[in-house]
């Protein structure tokens, strides 16, 4: 379901519960008056639970977002080290750098489809097949280069494995989202809390306006959680700057190499 639609439903549900509370207040004022202290205690309990769990969810979502950014930067670093090793043998690896560039293009198109005008797709493991094949070919061809050192071969294997392993970790993390039932329970508490707020309301337009603002705030918290746990979709996205710089550098060097000698 679209993130904005889910957040809109949360806002509507919270506001509707507040209005239901207002109706209870107008229909049974005597009961509300007699049970006022108990209702306040229950609302305090629910408010505390909601604040604690919501804070933990937002903090966990932000940590997930930062982990994705760190993983992507590390993957760009691994690709840069592979390119550096290839540049140590410019003549023998002339056909390998375009393969690395094509792999970088696939990564950018996979996680940032707007860069290649592709359609947004759910990322899964089958996307790694081409990248693994490219890394295997680069490794095998690199090992066959004359006079290549054993240290360089081992380094190439390490960075290639790292490049693929980080992508595997990213895809696995994307599949471990916040459980929908957990969000339903937490924002169900918010709806109950707004219901209790409405019971103590007076039904004035001024009060209803602020209840509406509160419902929007609750929906924005849901928006933050969903956006931060989907770091390659929506408004909050991890930066592609590291790969963009590497891609631009390789393209520029290839253009210089293709220019005729003056």
mmCIF file of C-alpha atoms in Angstrom:
data_model
loop_
_atom_site.group_PDB
_atom_site.id
_atom_site.type_symbol
_atom_site.label_atom_id
_atom_site.label_comp_id
_atom_site.label_asym_id
_atom_site.label_seq_id
_atom_site.Cartn_x
_atom_site.Cartn_y
_atom_site.Cartn_z
ATOM 1 C CA UNK A 1 0.000 0.000 0.000
ATOM 2 C CA UNK A 2 1.208 3.511 -0.790
ATOM 3 C CA UNK A 3 2.949 5.172 2.166
ATOM 4 C CA UNK A 4 0.910 8.378 1.892
ATOM 5 C CA UNK A 5 -2.323 6.376 1.807
ATOM 6 C CA UNK A 6 -1.336 4.437 4.925
ATOM 7 C CA UNK A 7 -0.443 7.652 6.750
ATOM 8 C CA UNK A 8 -3.709 9.240 5.633
ATOM 9 C CA UNK A 9 -5.645 6.293 7.050
ATOM 10 C CA UNK A 10 -3.800 6.680 10.365
ATOM 11 C CA UNK A 11 -4.670 10.402 10.532
ATOM 12 C CA UNK A 12 -8.322 9.728 9.668
ATOM 13 C CA UNK A 13 -8.573 6.919 12.233
ATOM 14 C CA UNK A 14 -7.059 9.027 15.029
ATOM 15 C CA UNK A 15 -9.286 12.015 14.241
ATOM 16 C CA UNK A 16 -12.389 9.800 13.976
ATOM 17 C CA UNK A 17 -11.620 8.307 17.398
ATOM 18 C CA UNK A 18 -11.308 11.811 18.829
ATOM 19 C CA UNK A 19 -14.708 12.715 17.371
ATOM 20 C CA UNK A 20 -16.174 9.523 18.841
ATOM 21 C CA UNK A 21 -14.812 10.599 22.215
ATOM 22 C CA UNK A 22 -16.452 13.994 21.782
ATOM 23 C CA UNK A 23 -19.756 12.220 21.066
ATOM 24 C CA UNK A 24 -19.400 10.128 24.235
ATOM 25 C CA UNK A 25 -18.756 13.302 26.213
ATOM 26 C CA UNK A 26 -21.922 14.951 24.870
ATOM 27 C CA UNK A 27 -24.092 11.824 25.236
ATOM 28 C CA UNK A 28 -22.990 10.698 28.708
ATOM 29 C CA UNK A 29 -21.631 13.735 30.570
ATOM 30 C CA UNK A 30 -22.498 12.328 33.988
ATOM 31 C CA UNK A 31 -20.537 9.108 33.462
ATOM 32 C CA UNK A 32 -17.593 11.064 32.110
ATOM 33 C CA UNK A 33 -17.647 13.343 35.143
ATOM 34 C CA UNK A 34 -17.745 10.451 37.609
ATOM 35 C CA UNK A 35 -14.975 8.481 35.868
ATOM 36 C CA UNK A 36 -12.774 11.445 34.991
ATOM 37 C CA UNK A 37 -9.826 10.565 37.223
ATOM 38 C CA UNK A 38 -9.766 6.938 36.090
ATOM 39 C CA UNK A 39 -9.887 7.971 32.418
ATOM 40 C CA UNK A 40 -7.000 10.362 32.990
ATOM 41 C CA UNK A 41 -4.921 7.607 34.590
ATOM 42 C CA UNK A 42 -5.608 5.240 31.706
ATOM 43 C CA UNK A 43 -4.790 7.918 29.129
ATOM 44 C CA UNK A 44 -1.498 8.617 30.937
ATOM 45 C CA UNK A 45 -0.643 4.911 30.867
ATOM 46 C CA UNK A 46 -1.447 4.558 27.164
ATOM 47 C CA UNK A 47 0.354 7.822 26.368
ATOM 48 C CA UNK A 48 3.496 6.585 28.123
ATOM 49 C CA UNK A 49 3.439 3.240 26.328
ATOM 50 C CA UNK A 50 2.858 4.940 22.990
ATOM 51 C CA UNK A 51 5.658 7.472 23.499
ATOM 52 C CA UNK A 52 8.211 4.818 24.511
ATOM 53 C CA UNK A 53 7.460 2.361 21.713
ATOM 54 C CA UNK A 54 7.110 5.080 19.078
ATOM 55 C CA UNK A 55 10.457 6.568 20.099
ATOM 56 C CA UNK A 56 12.099 3.151 19.831
ATOM 57 C CA UNK A 57 10.551 2.534 16.415
ATOM 58 C CA UNK A 58 11.721 5.867 15.003
ATOM 59 C CA UNK A 59 15.194 5.396 16.487
ATOM 60 C CA UNK A 60 15.433 1.879 15.058
ATOM 61 C CA UNK A 61 14.235 3.087 11.646
ATOM 62 C CA UNK A 62 16.809 5.882 11.611
ATOM 63 C CA UNK A 63 19.545 3.397 12.536
ATOM 64 C CA UNK A 64 18.430 1.172 9.654
ATOM 65 C CA UNK A 65 18.608 4.130 7.281
ATOM 66 C CA UNK A 66 22.137 5.014 8.421
ATOM 67 C CA UNK A 67 23.226 1.380 8.098
ATOM 68 C CA UNK A 68 22.041 1.324 4.493
ATOM 69 C CA UNK A 69 23.977 4.505 3.774
ATOM 70 C CA UNK A 70 27.120 3.029 5.359
ATOM 71 C CA UNK A 71 26.707 -0.208 3.378
ATOM 72 C CA UNK A 72 26.322 1.653 0.127
ATOM 73 C CA UNK A 73 29.380 3.818 0.811
ATOM 74 C CA UNK A 74 31.383 0.686 1.640
ATOM 75 C CA UNK A 75 30.227 -0.934 -1.598
ATOM 76 C CA UNK A 76 31.351 2.144 -3.545
ATOM 77 C CA UNK A 77 34.718 1.961 -1.783
ATOM 78 C CA UNK A 78 35.086 -1.702 -2.794
ATOM 79 C CA UNK A 79 34.306 -0.807 -6.425
ATOM 80 C CA UNK A 80 36.825 2.050 -6.295
ATOM 81 C CA UNK A 81 39.519 -0.321 -5.009
ATOM 82 C CA UNK A 82 38.736 -2.784 -7.807
ATOM 83 C CA UNK A 83 39.124 0.035 -10.318
ATOM 84 C CA UNK A 84 42.414 1.081 -8.705
ATOM 85 C CA UNK A 85 43.796 -2.454 -9.059
ATOM 86 C CA UNK A 86 42.742 -2.537 -12.699
ATOM 87 C CA UNK A 87 44.523 0.748 -13.342
ATOM 88 C CA UNK A 88 47.781 -0.814 -12.166
ATOM 89 C CA UNK A 89 47.721 -2.900 -15.367
ATOM 90 C CA UNK A 90 46.208 -0.475 -17.905
ATOM 91 C CA UNK A 91 47.015 -2.418 -21.073
ATOM 92 C CA UNK A 92 45.933 -5.842 -19.883
ATOM 93 C CA UNK A 93 42.779 -4.649 -18.084
ATOM 94 C CA UNK A 94 41.470 -2.335 -20.813
ATOM 95 C CA UNK A 95 38.458 -4.591 -21.387
ATOM 96 C CA UNK A 96 37.698 -5.009 -17.681
ATOM 97 C CA UNK A 97 37.055 -1.407 -16.671
ATOM 98 C CA UNK A 98 34.028 -1.119 -19.011
ATOM 99 C CA UNK A 99 32.606 -4.219 -17.293
ATOM 100 C CA UNK A 100 33.074 -2.575 -13.914
ATOM 101 C CA UNK A 101 31.447 0.607 -15.225
ATOM 102 C CA UNK A 102 28.477 -1.419 -16.510
ATOM 103 C CA UNK A 103 28.133 -3.007 -13.061
ATOM 104 C CA UNK A 104 28.093 0.434 -11.444
ATOM 105 C CA UNK A 105 25.431 1.521 -13.935
ATOM 106 C CA UNK A 106 23.292 -1.462 -12.950
ATOM 107 C CA UNK A 107 23.640 -0.632 -9.258
ATOM 108 C CA UNK A 108 22.650 2.993 -9.811
ATOM 109 C CA UNK A 109 19.708 1.961 -11.967
ATOM 110 C CA UNK A 110 18.629 -0.653 -9.426
ATOM 111 C CA UNK A 111 18.496 1.583 -6.378
ATOM 112 C CA UNK A 112 18.020 4.970 -8.058
ATOM 113 C CA UNK A 113 15.936 4.176 -11.164
ATOM 114 C CA UNK A 114 15.353 7.865 -11.879
ATOM 115 C CA UNK A 115 19.013 8.146 -12.868
ATOM 116 C CA UNK A 116 18.489 5.740 -15.763
ATOM 117 C CA UNK A 117 14.779 6.431 -16.291
ATOM 118 C CA UNK A 118 13.904 2.910 -15.264
ATOM 119 C CA UNK A 119 10.754 1.797 -13.511
ATOM 120 C CA UNK A 120 10.980 1.323 -9.736
ATOM 121 C CA UNK A 121 11.177 -2.381 -8.898
ATOM 122 C CA UNK A 122 11.381 -4.318 -5.666
ATOM 123 C CA UNK A 123 15.000 -5.299 -5.123
ATOM 124 C CA UNK A 124 15.609 -9.048 -4.734
ATOM 125 C CA UNK A 125 18.425 -11.558 -5.038
ATOM 126 C CA UNK A 126 18.026 -12.340 -8.728
ATOM 127 C CA UNK A 127 19.348 -8.845 -9.496
ATOM 128 C CA UNK A 128 22.758 -10.015 -8.264
ATOM 129 C CA UNK A 129 23.262 -12.580 -11.033
ATOM 130 C CA UNK A 130 24.750 -10.118 -13.520
ATOM 131 C CA UNK A 131 26.917 -8.471 -10.873
ATOM 132 C CA UNK A 132 28.286 -11.815 -9.667
ATOM 133 C CA UNK A 133 29.021 -12.890 -13.244
ATOM 134 C CA UNK A 134 30.856 -9.604 -13.875
ATOM 135 C CA UNK A 135 32.939 -9.945 -10.689
ATOM 136 C CA UNK A 136 33.833 -13.567 -11.510
ATOM 137 C CA UNK A 137 34.910 -12.602 -15.015
ATOM 138 C CA UNK A 138 36.973 -9.676 -13.739
ATOM 139 C CA UNK A 139 38.682 -11.937 -11.196
ATOM 140 C CA UNK A 140 39.449 -14.699 -13.687
ATOM 141 C CA UNK A 141 40.770 -12.309 -16.327
ATOM 142 C CA UNK A 142 42.789 -10.372 -13.753
ATOM 143 C CA UNK A 143 44.480 -13.551 -12.509
ATOM 144 C CA UNK A 144 45.542 -14.377 -16.075
ATOM 145 C CA UNK A 145 47.426 -11.100 -16.500
ATOM 146 C CA UNK A 146 51.170 -11.603 -16.893
ATOM 147 C CA UNK A 147 53.337 -10.657 -13.930
ATOM 148 C CA UNK A 148 50.383 -9.813 -11.694
ATOM 149 C CA UNK A 149 51.380 -10.119 -8.054
ATOM 150 C CA UNK A 150 49.797 -12.569 -5.642
ATOM 151 C CA UNK A 151 48.910 -9.704 -3.292
ATOM 152 C CA UNK A 152 46.996 -7.929 -6.048
ATOM 153 C CA UNK A 153 45.105 -11.131 -6.900
ATOM 154 C CA UNK A 154 44.129 -11.615 -3.258
ATOM 155 C CA UNK A 155 43.117 -7.959 -2.964
ATOM 156 C CA UNK A 156 40.957 -8.250 -6.086
ATOM 157 C CA UNK A 157 39.212 -11.308 -4.645
ATOM 158 C CA UNK A 158 38.648 -9.542 -1.334
ATOM 159 C CA UNK A 159 37.119 -6.404 -2.858
ATOM 160 C CA UNK A 160 35.003 -8.396 -5.325
ATOM 161 C CA UNK A 161 33.640 -10.571 -2.539
ATOM 162 C CA UNK A 162 33.003 -7.476 -0.450
ATOM 163 C CA UNK A 163 31.130 -5.804 -3.307
ATOM 164 C CA UNK A 164 28.760 -8.767 -3.684
ATOM 165 C CA UNK A 165 28.454 -9.487 0.055
ATOM 166 C CA UNK A 166 27.410 -5.918 0.869
ATOM 167 C CA UNK A 167 24.713 -6.022 -1.800
ATOM 168 C CA UNK A 168 23.462 -9.291 -0.349
ATOM 169 C CA UNK A 169 23.312 -7.677 3.084
ATOM 170 C CA UNK A 170 21.401 -4.686 1.679
ATOM 171 C CA UNK A 171 18.809 -6.908 0.000
ATOM 172 C CA UNK A 172 18.424 -9.002 3.150
ATOM 173 C CA UNK A 173 17.924 -5.846 5.236
ATOM 174 C CA UNK A 174 15.289 -4.547 2.826
ATOM 175 C CA UNK A 175 13.302 -7.752 3.310
ATOM 176 C CA UNK A 176 13.282 -7.308 7.120
ATOM 177 C CA UNK A 177 10.834 -4.440 7.478
ATOM 178 C CA UNK A 178 8.940 -3.312 10.570
ATOM 179 C CA UNK A 179 6.099 -5.845 11.048
ATOM 180 C CA UNK A 180 2.760 -4.402 9.949
ATOM 181 C CA UNK A 181 1.029 -5.848 13.021
ATOM 182 C CA UNK A 182 3.419 -3.934 15.277
ATOM 183 C CA UNK A 183 2.539 -0.659 13.549
ATOM 184 C CA UNK A 184 -1.170 -1.482 13.785
ATOM 185 C CA UNK A 185 -0.877 -2.068 17.538
ATOM 186 C CA UNK A 186 1.185 1.063 18.200
ATOM 187 C CA UNK A 187 -1.046 3.378 16.188
ATOM 188 C CA UNK A 188 -4.072 1.621 17.647
ATOM 189 C CA UNK A 189 -2.838 2.950 20.971
ATOM 190 C CA UNK A 190 -2.734 6.410 19.389
ATOM 191 C CA UNK A 191 -6.348 6.079 18.266
ATOM 192 C CA UNK A 192 -7.406 4.986 21.752
ATOM 193 C CA UNK A 193 -5.480 7.902 23.226
ATOM 194 C CA UNK A 194 -7.281 10.347 20.929
ATOM 195 C CA UNK A 195 -10.587 8.745 21.896
ATOM 196 C CA UNK A 196 -9.841 9.481 25.551
ATOM 197 C CA UNK A 197 -8.753 13.019 24.681
ATOM 198 C CA UNK A 198 -12.054 13.516 22.898
ATOM 199 C CA UNK A 199 -14.010 12.373 25.960
ATOM 200 C CA UNK A 200 -12.605 15.329 27.907
ATOM 201 C CA UNK A 201 -13.248 17.747 25.050
ATOM 202 C CA UNK A 202 -15.876 20.422 24.822
ATOM 203 C CA UNK A 203 -16.633 19.989 21.128
ATOM 204 C CA UNK A 204 -15.593 23.517 20.178
ATOM 205 C CA UNK A 205 -14.264 24.215 16.691
ATOM 206 C CA UNK A 206 -10.995 25.490 18.194
ATOM 207 C CA UNK A 207 -10.492 22.236 20.090
ATOM 208 C CA UNK A 208 -11.401 20.080 17.094
ATOM 209 C CA UNK A 209 -8.824 21.950 15.020
ATOM 210 C CA UNK A 210 -6.056 21.043 17.461
ATOM 211 C CA UNK A 211 -7.223 17.429 17.594
ATOM 212 C CA UNK A 212 -6.905 17.420 13.812
ATOM 213 C CA UNK A 213 -3.348 18.779 14.070
ATOM 214 C CA UNK A 214 -2.549 16.045 16.574
ATOM 215 C CA UNK A 215 -3.862 13.401 14.175
ATOM 216 C CA UNK A 216 -1.618 14.821 11.443
ATOM 217 C CA UNK A 217 1.353 14.632 13.835
ATOM 218 C CA UNK A 218 0.597 10.971 14.570
ATOM 219 C CA UNK A 219 0.412 10.249 10.838
ATOM 220 C CA UNK A 220 3.749 12.017 10.297
ATOM 221 C CA UNK A 221 5.370 9.685 12.852
ATOM 222 C CA UNK A 222 4.084 6.718 10.838
ATOM 223 C CA UNK A 223 5.427 8.417 7.708
ATOM 224 C CA UNK A 224 8.920 8.707 9.226
ATOM 225 C CA UNK A 225 9.000 5.038 10.211
ATOM 226 C CA UNK A 226 7.883 3.822 6.783
ATOM 227 C CA UNK A 227 10.158 6.176 4.856
ATOM 228 C CA UNK A 228 13.288 5.440 6.882
ATOM 229 C CA UNK A 229 12.780 1.683 6.548
ATOM 230 C CA UNK A 230 12.386 2.004 2.739
ATOM 231 C CA UNK A 231 15.587 3.952 2.003
ATOM 232 C CA UNK A 232 15.485 3.452 -1.781
ATOM 233 C CA UNK A 233 11.902 4.587 -2.273
ATOM 234 C CA UNK A 234 9.882 7.646 -1.354
ATOM 235 C CA UNK A 235 11.163 11.042 -0.228
ATOM 236 C CA UNK A 236 13.968 9.968 2.129
ATOM 237 C CA UNK A 237 16.659 8.175 0.123
ATOM 238 C CA UNK A 238 20.237 7.238 0.848
ATOM 239 C CA UNK A 239 22.735 9.307 -1.105
ATOM 240 C CA UNK A 240 24.274 7.932 -4.285
ATOM 241 C CA UNK A 241 27.078 10.514 -4.200
ATOM 242 C CA UNK A 242 29.864 7.965 -3.629
ATOM 243 C CA UNK A 243 28.923 5.920 -6.694
ATOM 244 C CA UNK A 244 28.150 9.025 -8.749
ATOM 245 C CA UNK A 245 31.683 10.341 -8.193
ATOM 246 C CA UNK A 246 33.245 6.967 -9.030
ATOM 247 C CA UNK A 247 31.095 6.608 -12.145
ATOM 248 C CA UNK A 248 31.993 10.118 -13.336
ATOM 249 C CA UNK A 249 35.723 9.507 -12.736
ATOM 250 C CA UNK A 250 35.776 6.249 -14.741
ATOM 251 C CA UNK A 251 33.797 7.796 -17.597
ATOM 252 C CA UNK A 252 36.114 10.819 -17.704
ATOM 253 C CA UNK A 253 39.228 8.620 -17.775
ATOM 254 C CA UNK A 254 37.799 6.495 -20.574
ATOM 255 C CA UNK A 255 36.982 9.582 -22.610
ATOM 256 C CA UNK A 256 40.544 10.853 -22.184
ATOM 257 C CA UNK A 257 41.960 7.467 -23.179
ATOM 258 C CA UNK A 258 39.827 7.394 -26.319
ATOM 259 C CA UNK A 259 40.952 10.828 -27.514
ATOM 260 C CA UNK A 260 43.492 10.631 -30.343
ATOM 261 C CA UNK A 261 47.027 11.653 -29.533
ATOM 262 C CA UNK A 262 47.744 15.287 -30.365
#
